[in-house]
XYZ file of C-alpha atoms in Angstrom:
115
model
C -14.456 -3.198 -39.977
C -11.887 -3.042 -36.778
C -11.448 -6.907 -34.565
C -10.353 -5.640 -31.220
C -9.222 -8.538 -28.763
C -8.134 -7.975 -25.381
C -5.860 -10.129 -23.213
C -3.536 -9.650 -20.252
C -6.370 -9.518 -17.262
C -6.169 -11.962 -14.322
C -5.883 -12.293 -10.549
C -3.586 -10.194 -8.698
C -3.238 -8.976 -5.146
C -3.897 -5.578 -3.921
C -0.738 -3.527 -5.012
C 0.226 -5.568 -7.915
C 0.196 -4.890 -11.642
C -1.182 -5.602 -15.023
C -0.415 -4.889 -18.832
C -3.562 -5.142 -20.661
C -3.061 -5.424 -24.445
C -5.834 -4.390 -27.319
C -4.767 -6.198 -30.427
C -6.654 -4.502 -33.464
C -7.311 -6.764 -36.386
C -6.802 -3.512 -39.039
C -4.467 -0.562 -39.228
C -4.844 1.815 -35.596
C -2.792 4.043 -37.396
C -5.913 5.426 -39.172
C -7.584 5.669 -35.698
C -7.587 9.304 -34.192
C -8.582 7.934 -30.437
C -8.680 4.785 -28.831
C -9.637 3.927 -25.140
C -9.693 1.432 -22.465
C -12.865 1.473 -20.504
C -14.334 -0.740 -17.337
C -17.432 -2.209 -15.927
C -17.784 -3.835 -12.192
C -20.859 -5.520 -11.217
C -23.713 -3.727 -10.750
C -21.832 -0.319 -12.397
C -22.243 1.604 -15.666
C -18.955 1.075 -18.207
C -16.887 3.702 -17.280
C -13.990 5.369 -19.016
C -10.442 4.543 -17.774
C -7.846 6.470 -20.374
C -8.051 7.789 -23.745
C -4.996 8.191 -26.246
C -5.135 9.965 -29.308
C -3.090 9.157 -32.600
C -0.640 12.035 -31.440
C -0.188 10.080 -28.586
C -2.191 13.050 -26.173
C -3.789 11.021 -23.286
C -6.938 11.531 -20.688
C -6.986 9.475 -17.511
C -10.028 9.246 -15.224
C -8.912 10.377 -12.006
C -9.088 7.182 -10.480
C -6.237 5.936 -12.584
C -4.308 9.083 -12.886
C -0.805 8.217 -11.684
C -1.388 4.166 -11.583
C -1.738 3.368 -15.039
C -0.576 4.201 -18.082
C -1.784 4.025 -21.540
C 0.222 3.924 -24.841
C -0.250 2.493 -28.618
C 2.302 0.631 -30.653
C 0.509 1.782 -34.392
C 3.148 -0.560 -35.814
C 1.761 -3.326 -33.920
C -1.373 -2.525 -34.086
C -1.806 -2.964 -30.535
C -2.891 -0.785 -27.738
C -2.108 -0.978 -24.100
C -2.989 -0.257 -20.480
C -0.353 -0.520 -17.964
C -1.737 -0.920 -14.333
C 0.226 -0.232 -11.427
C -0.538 -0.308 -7.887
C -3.654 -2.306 -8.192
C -7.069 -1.658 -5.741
C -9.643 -4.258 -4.684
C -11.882 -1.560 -6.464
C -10.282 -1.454 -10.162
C -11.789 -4.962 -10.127
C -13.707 -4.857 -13.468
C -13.999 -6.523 -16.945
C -11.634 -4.105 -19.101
C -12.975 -3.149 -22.776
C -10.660 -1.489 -25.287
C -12.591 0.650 -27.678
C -11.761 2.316 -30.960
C -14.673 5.130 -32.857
C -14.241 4.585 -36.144
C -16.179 6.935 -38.571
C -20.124 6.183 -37.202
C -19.047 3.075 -35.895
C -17.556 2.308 -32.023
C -16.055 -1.442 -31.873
C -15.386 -2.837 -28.619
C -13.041 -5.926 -28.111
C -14.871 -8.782 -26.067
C -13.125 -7.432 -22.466
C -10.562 -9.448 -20.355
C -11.192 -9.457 -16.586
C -8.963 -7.860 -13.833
C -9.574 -9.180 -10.089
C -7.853 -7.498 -7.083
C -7.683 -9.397 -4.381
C -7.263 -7.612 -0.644
């Protein structure tokens, strides 16, 4: 069984940044892909970025050059780093890791944008 716990979200102002962090409570190093998603009010949870274990990466086009994802296996701990913030990447942030049959989520940390 995989613990994922996310912290780093807050309030920031339009143009600011975040580092969201996904602390695993086993191994990553075992996990082929791992991913941060979102979900705003009213919206479906939506995928943000994707990494692989060989460190290959998929961005939804609304973060393509803003953030960037990476994994620390050694840590056990993955990360989003958010750049150039938007009143609309306002959203509860979810790391998620498929393991086998099984797809854990951490509990989510929220990220508000303010205008």
């Amino acid at each position: 069984q995989v613990q994922l716990v996310e912290s780093g979200g807050g309030l920031v102002q339009a143009g600011g940044s975040l580092r969201l962090s996904c602390a695993a409570s086993g191994r990553i190093s075992s996990i082929n892909v791992m991913g941060w998603y979102r979900q705003a009010p009213g919206k479906q949870r939506e995928l943000v970025a994707a990494i692989t274990s060989g460190g290959r990466t998929n961005y939804a086009d609304s973060a393509k050059g803003r953030f960037t994802i990476s994994r620390d296996d050694a840590k056990n701990t993955m990360y989003l780093q958010m750049n150039s913030l938007k009143p609309e990447d306002t959203a509860t942030y979810y790391c998620n890791a498929p393991v086998r049959s099984v797809v854990y989520w951490g509990q989510g940390t929220q990220v508000t944008v303010s205008s």
